[in-house]
Short mmCIF file of C-alpha atoms in Angstrom, two decimals:
data_model
loop_
_atom_site.label_atom_id
_atom_site.label_comp_id
_atom_site.label_asym_id
_atom_site.label_seq_id
_atom_site.Cartn_x
_atom_site.Cartn_y
_atom_site.Cartn_z
CA MET J 1 13.24 -28.67 2.94
CA ALA J 2 14.77 -26.58 0.20
CA SER J 3 15.33 -22.91 0.90
CA CYS J 4 13.97 -20.24 -1.42
CA ALA J 5 16.93 -19.25 -3.62
CA THR J 6 16.95 -15.67 -4.80
CA VAL J 7 17.98 -14.44 -8.22
CA LEU J 8 17.20 -10.82 -7.37
CA SER J 9 19.58 -7.94 -6.90
CA PRO J 10 18.54 -4.54 -5.48
CA PRO J 11 18.40 -2.20 -8.48
CA GLU J 12 19.79 1.30 -8.72
CA VAL J 13 16.88 3.73 -8.93
CA PRO J 14 17.39 6.56 -11.46
CA MET J 15 16.56 9.98 -10.00
CA GLU J 16 15.05 10.73 -13.41
CA LEU J 17 11.99 9.00 -11.97
CA HIS J 18 11.41 11.93 -9.62
CA ALA J 19 12.37 14.51 -12.24
CA LEU J 20 9.61 13.09 -14.42
CA ASN J 21 7.19 13.21 -11.51
CA ARG J 22 8.01 16.91 -11.12
CA ASP J 23 7.50 17.52 -14.85
CA LYS J 24 4.14 15.75 -14.62
CA LEU J 25 3.08 17.99 -11.75
CA VAL J 26 4.27 21.18 -13.45
CA GLN J 27 2.25 20.39 -16.58
CA ALA J 28 -0.82 19.57 -14.51
CA MET J 29 -0.46 22.80 -12.53
CA ARG J 30 -0.08 24.86 -15.69
CA ASP J 31 -3.14 23.23 -17.23
CA ASN J 32 -5.19 23.89 -14.09
CA LEU J 33 -4.13 27.54 -13.83
CA ALA J 34 -4.78 28.16 -17.51
CA ALA J 35 -8.22 26.51 -17.32
CA SER J 36 -9.19 28.79 -14.43
CA SER J 37 -7.79 31.89 -16.18
CA ARG J 38 -5.09 32.38 -13.58
CA PRO J 39 -1.54 33.43 -14.42
CA VAL J 40 0.99 30.63 -14.71
CA ARG J 41 3.29 31.63 -11.90
CA GLY J 42 4.25 30.73 -8.35
CA PHE J 43 6.18 28.03 -6.53
CA VAL J 44 5.06 24.63 -5.36
CA VAL J 45 6.65 24.31 -1.90
CA LEU J 46 6.74 21.13 0.14
CA GLN J 47 8.34 20.35 3.47
CA GLY J 48 10.01 16.99 3.85
CA GLY J 49 9.73 14.80 6.91
CA GLU J 50 11.52 15.46 10.20
CA GLU J 51 13.41 12.88 12.20
CA GLN J 52 11.41 11.77 15.25
CA THR J 53 12.53 10.44 18.61
CA ARG J 54 10.81 7.92 20.84
CA TYR J 55 8.68 10.12 23.09
CA CYS J 56 10.94 12.25 25.34
CA SER J 57 14.04 10.10 24.81
CA ASP J 58 16.91 10.70 22.40
CA HIS J 59 16.29 7.39 20.65
CA ALA J 60 15.90 8.35 16.98
CA LEU J 61 13.31 6.29 15.10
CA LEU J 62 14.33 5.03 11.68
CA PHE J 63 13.44 7.88 9.32
CA ARG J 64 11.20 7.41 6.31
CA GLN J 65 10.50 10.37 4.03
CA GLU J 66 7.08 12.02 3.83
CA SER J 67 5.37 10.46 0.81
CA TYR J 68 4.48 13.50 -1.30
CA PHE J 69 7.99 14.85 -0.82
CA ALA J 70 9.47 11.45 -1.72
CA TYR J 71 7.32 11.36 -4.88
CA LEU J 72 8.64 14.69 -6.14
CA PHE J 73 12.25 14.67 -4.97
CA GLY J 74 13.31 11.18 -3.88
CA VAL J 75 15.23 12.66 -0.94
CA ARG J 76 16.02 10.07 1.75
CA GLU J 77 17.40 12.51 4.37
CA PRO J 78 15.23 14.39 6.91
CA GLY J 79 14.87 18.14 7.32
CA PHE J 80 14.64 19.21 3.65
CA PHE J 81 12.30 21.58 1.86
CA GLY J 82 11.66 21.54 -1.87
CA ALA J 83 10.32 24.07 -4.37
CA ILE J 84 9.31 23.95 -8.00
CA ASP J 85 8.85 27.05 -10.14
CA VAL J 86 5.58 26.49 -11.99
CA ALA J 87 6.51 28.92 -14.78
CA SER J 88 10.00 27.61 -15.55
CA GLY J 89 9.79 24.09 -14.15
CA LYS J 90 13.05 24.59 -12.27
CA SER J 91 13.45 22.66 -9.03
CA ILE J 92 15.15 23.75 -5.82
CA LEU J 93 16.10 21.77 -2.76
CA PHE J 94 16.78 23.36 0.61
CA ALA J 95 19.00 21.26 2.87
CA PRO J 96 19.29 21.66 6.64
CA ARG J 97 22.43 23.50 7.75
CA LEU J 98 24.00 20.88 10.01
CA PRO J 99 26.08 21.66 13.11
CA ASP J 100 29.81 20.90 13.08
CA ASP J 101 29.51 18.01 15.53
CA TYR J 102 27.26 16.17 13.08
CA ALA J 103 30.52 15.09 11.40
CA VAL J 104 31.65 13.47 14.65
CA TRP J 105 28.52 11.55 15.48
CA LEU J 106 26.69 10.97 12.20
CA GLY J 107 29.19 11.22 9.38
CA GLU J 108 30.28 13.57 6.63
CA ILE J 109 28.48 16.86 6.18
CA LYS J 110 27.73 16.91 2.48
CA PRO J 111 27.85 20.19 0.56
CA PRO J 112 24.86 21.35 -1.51
CA SER J 113 26.60 20.21 -4.70
CA VAL J 114 26.25 16.57 -3.63
CA PHE J 115 22.49 16.88 -3.29
CA LYS J 116 22.18 18.75 -6.58
CA GLU J 117 23.87 15.88 -8.39
CA ARG J 118 22.26 13.08 -6.41
CA TYR J 119 18.69 14.30 -6.76
CA MET J 120 18.87 15.87 -10.23
CA VAL J 121 17.55 19.28 -9.20
CA ASP J 122 18.48 22.66 -10.65
CA MET J 123 19.60 24.37 -7.45
CA VAL J 124 20.37 23.56 -3.83
CA PHE J 125 20.48 26.03 -0.95
CA TYR J 126 20.10 25.84 2.81
CA VAL J 127 16.74 25.93 4.56
CA ASP J 128 17.64 29.21 6.28
CA GLU J 129 18.00 30.78 2.79
CA LEU J 130 14.53 29.73 1.58
CA VAL J 131 12.75 33.09 1.93
CA GLN J 132 15.56 35.01 0.26
CA VAL J 133 15.97 32.49 -2.58
CA LEU J 134 12.28 32.30 -3.45
CA HIS J 135 12.07 36.08 -3.56
CA SER J 136 15.14 36.31 -5.78
CA GLN J 137 13.84 33.59 -8.10
CA SER J 138 10.41 35.17 -8.48
CA ASP J 139 9.85 36.88 -11.81
CA LYS J 140 7.10 39.17 -10.48
CA GLN J 141 7.11 42.27 -8.32
CA GLY J 142 5.46 41.97 -4.95
CA LYS J 143 4.93 38.84 -2.91
CA PRO J 144 5.77 35.51 -4.57
CA LEU J 145 2.86 33.01 -4.67
CA LEU J 146 3.37 29.71 -2.86
CA PHE J 147 1.22 26.64 -3.56
CA LEU J 148 1.27 24.70 -0.30
CA LEU J 149 0.15 21.11 0.28
CA TYR J 150 -3.03 20.89 2.33
CA GLY J 151 -5.84 18.40 1.85
CA LEU J 152 -7.66 15.37 3.22
CA ASN J 153 -6.35 11.85 3.01
CA THR J 154 -9.56 9.84 2.57
CA ASP J 155 -8.03 6.67 4.05
CA SER J 156 -6.79 8.14 7.32
CA ASN J 157 -9.01 11.24 7.52
CA ASN J 158 -5.84 13.16 8.34
CA PHE J 159 -4.76 16.31 6.51
CA SER J 160 -1.47 16.90 4.74
CA LYS J 161 0.69 19.41 6.62
CA PRO J 162 1.55 22.56 4.64
CA ALA J 163 5.16 23.67 4.77
CA GLU J 164 5.98 25.75 7.83
CA ILE J 165 7.99 28.72 6.55
CA GLU J 166 9.44 31.53 8.56
CA ASP J 167 8.24 34.99 7.48
CA ILE J 168 5.31 33.39 5.65
CA GLU J 169 3.69 36.84 5.64
CA LYS J 170 6.21 37.79 2.92
CA PHE J 171 4.39 35.46 0.51
CA ASP J 172 0.93 35.00 -0.93
CA THR J 173 -0.25 31.45 -0.23
CA ASP J 174 -2.69 29.04 -1.89
CA LEU J 175 -3.76 26.06 0.21
CA SER J 176 -6.41 24.57 -2.10
CA THR J 177 -4.91 24.11 -5.57
CA LEU J 178 -1.96 21.78 -5.07
CA HIS J 179 -3.30 18.81 -3.11
CA PRO J 180 -5.88 17.42 -5.54
CA ILE J 181 -3.55 17.93 -8.51
CA LEU J 182 -0.53 16.28 -6.90
CA THR J 183 -2.66 13.47 -5.55
CA GLU J 184 -4.03 12.79 -9.02
CA CYS J 185 -0.51 12.71 -10.41
CA ARG J 186 0.30 9.86 -8.01
CA VAL J 187 -2.65 7.75 -9.20
CA ILE J 188 -1.19 6.84 -12.61
CA LYS J 189 2.26 5.30 -12.42
CA SER J 190 5.15 5.81 -14.84
CA LYS J 191 7.19 2.96 -16.29
CA MET J 192 10.00 3.61 -13.80
CA GLU J 193 7.59 3.61 -10.88
CA LEU J 194 6.09 0.34 -12.09
CA ASP J 195 9.55 -1.24 -12.30
CA ILE J 196 10.16 -0.51 -8.60
CA ILE J 197 6.72 -1.77 -7.57
CA GLN J 198 7.40 -4.94 -9.55
CA TYR J 199 10.73 -5.35 -7.76
CA ALA J 200 9.12 -4.91 -4.33
CA ASN J 201 6.59 -7.56 -5.38
CA ASP J 202 9.30 -9.92 -6.56
CA VAL J 203 11.19 -9.66 -3.26
CA SER J 204 8.03 -9.99 -1.18
CA SER J 205 6.73 -12.94 -3.21
CA GLU J 206 10.01 -14.76 -2.60
CA ALA J 207 9.82 -14.00 1.12
CA HIS J 208 6.22 -15.27 1.36
CA ILE J 209 7.33 -18.54 -0.25
CA GLU J 210 10.20 -18.82 2.21
CA VAL J 211 7.71 -18.38 5.06
CA MET J 212 5.53 -21.17 3.63
CA ARG J 213 8.50 -23.48 3.39
CA GLN J 214 9.66 -22.93 6.96
CA ALA J 215 6.25 -22.93 8.71
CA ARG J 216 5.96 -25.69 11.32
CA VAL J 217 3.47 -26.61 14.00
CA GLY J 218 4.83 -25.33 17.32
CA MET J 219 6.46 -22.19 15.93
CA LYS J 220 5.39 -18.70 16.95
CA GLU J 221 3.75 -16.34 14.49
CA TYR J 222 6.52 -13.83 15.10
CA GLN J 223 9.14 -16.35 14.01
CA LEU J 224 7.54 -16.48 10.58
CA GLU J 225 7.31 -12.69 10.57
CA SER J 226 11.05 -12.56 11.23
CA ILE J 227 11.73 -14.92 8.31
CA PHE J 228 9.91 -12.51 6.00
CA LEU J 229 11.67 -9.44 7.38
CA HIS J 230 15.07 -11.12 7.14
CA HIS J 231 14.54 -12.22 3.54
CA VAL J 232 13.37 -8.87 2.17
CA TYR J 233 16.28 -7.05 3.83
CA MET J 234 19.04 -9.65 3.44
CA TYR J 235 18.31 -10.48 -0.19
CA GLY J 236 16.20 -7.55 -1.35
CA GLY J 237 17.79 -4.54 0.32
CA CYS J 238 14.38 -3.53 1.72
CA ARG J 239 14.97 -1.82 5.06
CA HIS J 240 11.37 -0.73 5.36
CA CYS J 241 8.12 -2.64 5.11
CA SER J 242 4.99 -1.11 3.64
CA TYR J 243 3.05 -1.71 6.86
CA THR J 244 3.12 -3.74 10.08
CA CYS J 245 3.16 -7.46 9.23
CA ILE J 246 -0.09 -9.38 9.81
CA CYS J 247 0.93 -12.93 10.77
CA ALA J 248 -2.29 -14.55 11.85
CA THR J 249 -3.03 -18.22 12.48
CA GLY J 250 -6.12 -20.04 13.69
CA GLU J 251 -8.82 -17.73 15.01
CA ASN J 252 -6.47 -14.77 14.66
CA SER J 253 -6.87 -14.97 10.89
CA ALA J 254 -10.36 -13.50 11.30
CA VAL J 255 -8.86 -10.34 12.81
CA LEU J 256 -8.51 -8.10 9.77
CA HIS J 257 -5.61 -5.96 11.04
CA TYR J 258 -4.00 -8.43 13.44
CA GLY J 259 -0.34 -7.85 14.35
CA HIS J 260 -0.67 -4.53 16.21
CA ALA J 261 0.79 -3.96 19.68
CA SER J 262 -2.22 -5.52 21.43
CA ALA J 263 -2.12 -8.59 19.19
CA PRO J 264 1.60 -8.89 18.42
CA ASN J 265 1.90 -12.00 16.24
CA ASP J 266 2.65 -14.17 19.27
CA ARG J 267 0.34 -17.18 19.00
CA THR J 268 1.79 -20.70 18.76
CA LEU J 269 0.98 -22.44 15.48
CA GLU J 270 -1.23 -25.50 15.98
CA ASP J 271 -1.91 -28.52 13.79
CA GLY J 272 -5.02 -27.85 11.69
CA ASP J 273 -4.63 -24.04 11.70
CA ILE J 274 -5.10 -21.90 8.63
CA ALA J 275 -2.50 -19.13 8.38
CA LEU J 276 -3.16 -15.69 6.89
CA PHE J 277 0.04 -13.71 6.29
CA ASP J 278 -0.30 -10.16 4.96
CA MET J 279 3.19 -8.70 4.46
CA GLY J 280 4.87 -6.43 1.95
CA ALA J 281 8.31 -4.94 1.49
CA GLU J 282 9.08 -1.38 0.45
CA TYR J 283 11.93 -0.41 -1.86
CA HIS J 284 12.90 3.23 -2.52
CA PHE J 285 9.59 4.36 -1.02
CA TYR J 286 7.44 2.19 -3.31
CA GLY J 287 5.61 -0.68 -1.68
CA SER J 288 3.99 -4.04 -2.13
CA ASP J 289 1.00 -5.53 -0.32
CA ILE J 290 0.64 -9.32 -0.55
CA THR J 291 -1.46 -11.80 1.40
CA CYS J 292 -1.00 -15.57 1.33
CA SER J 293 -3.21 -18.05 3.17
CA PHE J 294 -2.11 -21.62 3.72
CA PRO J 295 -2.48 -24.59 6.11
CA VAL J 296 0.14 -24.56 8.83
CA ASN J 297 0.76 -28.31 8.48
CA GLY J 298 1.08 -28.15 4.69
CA LYS J 299 -2.13 -29.97 3.80
CA PHE J 300 -5.57 -28.40 3.26
CA THR J 301 -8.50 -29.98 5.01
CA LYS J 302 -11.80 -30.19 3.13
CA ASP J 303 -13.18 -27.20 5.06
CA GLN J 304 -10.03 -25.15 4.51
CA ALA J 305 -10.05 -25.92 0.81
CA THR J 306 -13.71 -24.92 0.57
CA ILE J 307 -13.14 -21.44 1.98
CA TYR J 308 -9.80 -21.01 0.28
CA ASN J 309 -11.14 -21.90 -3.17
CA ALA J 310 -14.13 -19.59 -2.68
CA VAL J 311 -11.74 -16.69 -2.13
CA LEU J 312 -9.43 -17.77 -4.95
CA ALA J 313 -12.36 -17.91 -7.37
CA ALA J 314 -13.26 -14.34 -6.42
CA HIS J 315 -9.62 -13.19 -6.72
CA ASN J 316 -9.28 -14.69 -10.18
CA ALA J 317 -12.69 -13.49 -11.40
CA VAL J 318 -11.84 -9.90 -10.50
CA ILE J 319 -8.42 -9.95 -12.15
CA GLU J 320 -9.87 -11.47 -15.31
CA SER J 321 -12.54 -8.74 -15.41
CA MET J 322 -10.25 -5.76 -14.82
CA ARG J 323 -9.66 -3.28 -17.62
CA PRO J 324 -9.91 0.48 -18.13
CA GLY J 325 -13.42 1.81 -17.59
CA VAL J 326 -14.52 -0.89 -15.17
CA CYS J 327 -16.01 0.48 -11.93
CA TRP J 328 -14.35 -0.75 -8.74
CA ILE J 329 -17.69 -1.09 -6.95
CA ASP J 330 -18.70 -3.63 -9.62
CA MET J 331 -15.49 -5.56 -8.95
CA HIS J 332 -16.18 -5.60 -5.21
CA GLU J 333 -19.68 -6.91 -5.82
CA LEU J 334 -18.35 -9.53 -8.23
CA ALA J 335 -16.04 -10.78 -5.48
CA GLU J 336 -18.87 -10.87 -2.95
CA LYS J 337 -21.17 -12.72 -5.33
CA THR J 338 -18.51 -15.26 -6.26
CA ILE J 339 -17.80 -16.03 -2.60
CA LEU J 340 -21.52 -16.32 -1.78
CA GLU J 341 -22.02 -18.74 -4.65
CA SER J 342 -19.22 -20.93 -3.34
CA LEU J 343 -20.61 -20.78 0.19
CA LYS J 344 -24.05 -21.73 -1.13
CA ASN J 345 -22.59 -24.74 -2.95
CA ARG J 346 -21.18 -25.88 0.41
CA GLY J 347 -24.49 -25.24 2.19
CA ILE J 348 -23.13 -22.49 4.42
CA VAL J 349 -25.63 -19.97 3.03
CA LEU J 350 -29.04 -20.78 1.63
CA GLY J 351 -31.42 -19.19 -0.85
CA ASP J 352 -31.29 -16.68 -3.69
CA ILE J 353 -27.90 -15.09 -4.30
CA ASP J 354 -29.36 -11.88 -5.77
CA LYS J 355 -31.50 -11.40 -2.69
CA MET J 356 -28.41 -11.92 -0.51
CA MET J 357 -26.66 -9.21 -2.50
CA GLU J 358 -29.57 -6.81 -1.96
CA LEU J 359 -29.37 -7.45 1.79
CA ARG J 360 -25.57 -6.95 1.70
CA LEU J 361 -25.07 -10.41 3.15
CA GLY J 362 -21.63 -10.60 1.54
CA ALA J 363 -20.36 -7.99 4.00
CA ILE J 364 -20.85 -10.46 6.85
CA PHE J 365 -18.14 -12.65 5.33
CA MET J 366 -16.05 -9.90 3.67
CA PRO J 367 -16.47 -6.71 5.70
CA HIS J 368 -13.49 -4.91 4.11
CA GLY J 369 -13.14 -3.37 0.67
CA LEU J 370 -11.83 -5.37 -2.27
CA GLY J 371 -8.62 -3.37 -2.64
CA HIS J 372 -6.89 -0.01 -2.74
CA LEU J 373 -4.51 2.02 -4.84
CA LEU J 374 -0.87 1.14 -4.20
CA GLY J 375 2.32 3.14 -4.68
CA ILE J 376 4.50 5.18 -2.35
CA ASP J 377 1.88 4.55 0.32
CA THR J 378 0.28 1.17 0.92
CA HIS J 379 -3.07 2.94 0.77
CA ASP J 380 -2.02 5.37 -1.94
CA PRO J 381 -4.11 8.55 -2.07
CA GLY J 382 -6.61 9.41 -4.79
CA GLY J 383 -9.21 6.76 -4.08
CA TYR J 384 -11.90 9.39 -3.73
CA ALA J 385 -11.26 12.16 -6.20
CA GLN J 386 -13.18 15.40 -5.77
CA GLY J 387 -16.89 14.80 -6.29
CA LEU J 388 -16.88 11.11 -5.28
CA GLU J 389 -18.74 10.15 -2.12
CA ARG J 390 -18.12 7.07 -0.01
CA PRO J 391 -21.01 4.55 -0.09
CA LYS J 392 -23.03 4.03 3.08
CA GLU J 393 -23.89 0.31 2.76
CA PRO J 394 -22.14 -2.43 4.77
CA GLY J 395 -19.02 -3.65 3.01
CA LEU J 396 -19.18 -0.97 0.35
CA LYS J 397 -18.53 1.78 2.90
CA ALA J 398 -15.16 0.15 3.57
CA LEU J 399 -14.06 0.61 -0.05
CA ARG J 400 -10.94 2.76 -0.28
CA THR J 401 -11.86 3.73 -3.83
CA ILE J 402 -14.94 3.66 -6.04
CA ARG J 403 -13.22 4.98 -9.15
CA LYS J 404 -13.35 3.59 -12.63
CA LEU J 405 -10.11 1.81 -13.47
CA GLN J 406 -7.57 3.62 -15.65
CA GLU J 407 -4.51 2.36 -17.45
CA GLY J 408 -1.46 2.82 -15.23
CA MET J 409 -3.27 2.37 -11.91
CA VAL J 410 -1.86 -0.20 -9.50
CA ILE J 411 -4.52 -1.61 -7.23
CA THR J 412 -4.67 -4.49 -4.80
CA VAL J 413 -7.11 -7.33 -5.34
CA GLU J 414 -7.71 -8.83 -1.90
CA PRO J 415 -10.99 -10.69 -1.41
CA GLY J 416 -11.46 -12.56 1.82
CA CYS J 417 -13.88 -14.78 3.69
CA TYR J 418 -13.92 -14.67 7.48
CA PHE J 419 -16.00 -16.10 10.31
CA ILE J 420 -16.23 -13.17 12.73
CA ASP J 421 -18.57 -13.57 15.71
CA ALA J 422 -19.07 -9.81 15.93
CA LEU J 423 -20.74 -9.97 12.52
CA LEU J 424 -22.21 -13.50 12.45
CA ILE J 425 -24.09 -13.31 15.77
CA PRO J 426 -26.08 -10.15 14.93
CA ALA J 427 -26.82 -11.54 11.44
CA MET J 428 -28.15 -14.78 12.88
CA GLU J 429 -30.31 -12.79 15.27
CA ASP J 430 -31.72 -10.71 12.40
CA THR J 431 -35.12 -12.00 11.31
CA VAL J 432 -34.42 -11.41 7.62
CA LYS J 433 -30.72 -12.18 7.22
CA SER J 434 -30.85 -15.29 9.40
CA LYS J 435 -33.04 -17.05 6.81
CA PHE J 436 -30.03 -17.18 4.48
CA LEU J 437 -27.58 -18.55 7.05
CA ASN J 438 -27.21 -22.27 7.77
CA ARG J 439 -26.52 -22.25 11.51
CA GLU J 440 -25.37 -25.87 11.62
CA GLU J 441 -22.80 -25.42 8.86
CA ILE J 442 -21.61 -22.05 10.14
CA ALA J 443 -21.09 -23.56 13.58
CA LYS J 444 -18.42 -25.81 12.05
CA TYR J 445 -16.43 -22.73 11.03
CA ARG J 446 -16.84 -20.58 14.13
CA LYS J 447 -13.23 -21.21 15.19
CA PHE J 448 -11.92 -21.36 11.63
CA GLY J 449 -10.63 -17.79 11.29
CA GLY J 450 -10.45 -16.56 7.73
CA VAL J 451 -8.76 -16.57 4.34
CA ARG J 452 -7.53 -13.63 2.31
CA ILE J 453 -5.67 -13.73 -1.02
CA GLU J 454 -4.08 -10.47 -2.12
CA SER J 455 -2.18 -9.54 -5.26
CA ASP J 456 -0.92 -6.22 -6.61
CA VAL J 457 -2.34 -5.67 -10.09
CA LEU J 458 -1.55 -3.16 -12.83
CA VAL J 459 -4.37 -1.95 -15.06
CA THR J 460 -3.16 -2.23 -18.66
CA ALA J 461 -4.59 -0.91 -21.91
CA ASP J 462 -6.57 -4.09 -22.55
CA GLY J 463 -6.78 -5.79 -19.18
CA SER J 464 -4.42 -6.24 -16.26
CA ARG J 465 -1.08 -7.67 -15.18
CA ASN J 466 -0.48 -9.32 -11.82
CA PHE J 467 2.79 -8.20 -10.25
CA THR J 468 2.57 -10.82 -7.49
CA ASN J 469 4.12 -14.25 -8.01
CA CYS J 470 3.10 -16.60 -5.21
CA PRO J 471 1.59 -20.09 -5.16
CA ARG J 472 -2.19 -19.68 -5.31
CA GLN J 473 -3.76 -23.03 -6.22
CA THR J 474 -4.09 -25.40 -3.27
CA TRP J 475 -1.93 -28.03 -4.97
CA GLU J 476 0.76 -25.43 -5.68
CA ILE J 477 0.83 -24.39 -2.02
CA GLU J 478 1.03 -27.96 -0.79
CA ALA J 479 3.82 -28.75 -3.26
CA VAL J 480 5.89 -25.70 -2.33
CA MET J 481 5.42 -26.37 1.39
CA ALA J 482 6.63 -29.92 0.76
CA GLY J 483 9.81 -28.58 -0.86
CA ALA J 484 9.00 -28.33 -4.56
CA PRO J 485 10.69 -25.46 -6.42
CA TRP J 486 8.67 -22.44 -7.46
CA PRO J 487 7.21 -22.11 -10.01
CA VAL J 488 5.90 -25.64 -9.75
CA THR J 489 4.22 -27.84 -12.36
CA ARG J 490 2.15 -30.96 -11.84
CA SER J 491 4.61 -32.95 -13.94
CA SER J 492 7.52 -31.91 -11.66
CA ILE J 493 5.59 -33.14 -8.62
CA LYS J 494 4.87 -36.50 -10.21
CA SER J 495 8.49 -36.92 -11.23
#
């Protein structure tokens, strides 16, 4: 079969991207301080990530920068601090002072001037000079004010770590102002950010197609994972992935976050399996998040096509309905309703669709949320802005955002339909919900697994634009798996 030829080349990323992110934050900080009648002064101070080792060993794990720090400064090295003067907008980096033997083991020790030029900041000093520099740069008598990053990530329920500064008592500190403002800055993407997200999608889409082409009965799931990882790094320059690859086949495709250490993508592909592959590359911190579902043997069965087309109809209905002002809860419910209608047409569920929606029956088949914000993090922050509360109902409580869509947001659209015993058995034992479930038909799908289709979508001024470019129609998938070039047309197959 033909291999997936690449026409991509890893782009140079202009550091102006991060300079503009800093400008955006400075303006938002000034607006917030003015609105609350506070003086426009102080420094935003962030601490970058630190290199970690594997437990007590000296094995250094591959470093990836802390996301908020990456957003503002684009620094790829560990051990940095960064500061922004809210009044002047000037930016300062503080580099670690490296020991002499660093040059022996790890390479050249770069002077501050290199980082000043590389990262387009106004000044660079060493970390051990931070206290002195911030005092000298302050335009007020007394203690300089530091805005430190501290706040809740509503996806992980973890808190951002404020910068740890020696002699912190020499400063006034504010732990509440920065986090919501900086998080909101990350929600709406700039043109340069969108270009990188598009590139990550292009590389990942190619790699997904390569996986489809090379899939064979008898292979291991991890072999297909390795094909993806090789392609995005070899041809796309993507050393990092956005998350751990989910390479699920057969019943594993009903495990929503399969691929972790206890389920390590190690099943043998069998004839008749459906595959669900959720994988995305990261380039210059910005990620992609793409899921493709396809038959391992290259041909959809009737049952596979039924579930697949139900999910595809939901995927397409949501994307066609997206535009600024649309509420994400409404999009989630549109996906649920579309899937239930398809399942009813197949006789898998019975009765009135509206009543099923009231009973939250859709959450039995799609227990996760429809999608999430995407950017420097796979689950980019800002899904629950201040004042928004997470719903309590099944399915809806899994939503990572309930916001109204805004132009410039990038959000994943990832409906799915799964046959999960842990959800189906209690539902069939429920005296009310069981009336809507056709036990005989559901029994045919108990070992089926599941289907998810996921694309990364930009909200535009008048609608949306799908960044993901993978085969989606069943005939497209079958053609590509049989060796047809992508994109494929029906006429090219016939010829």
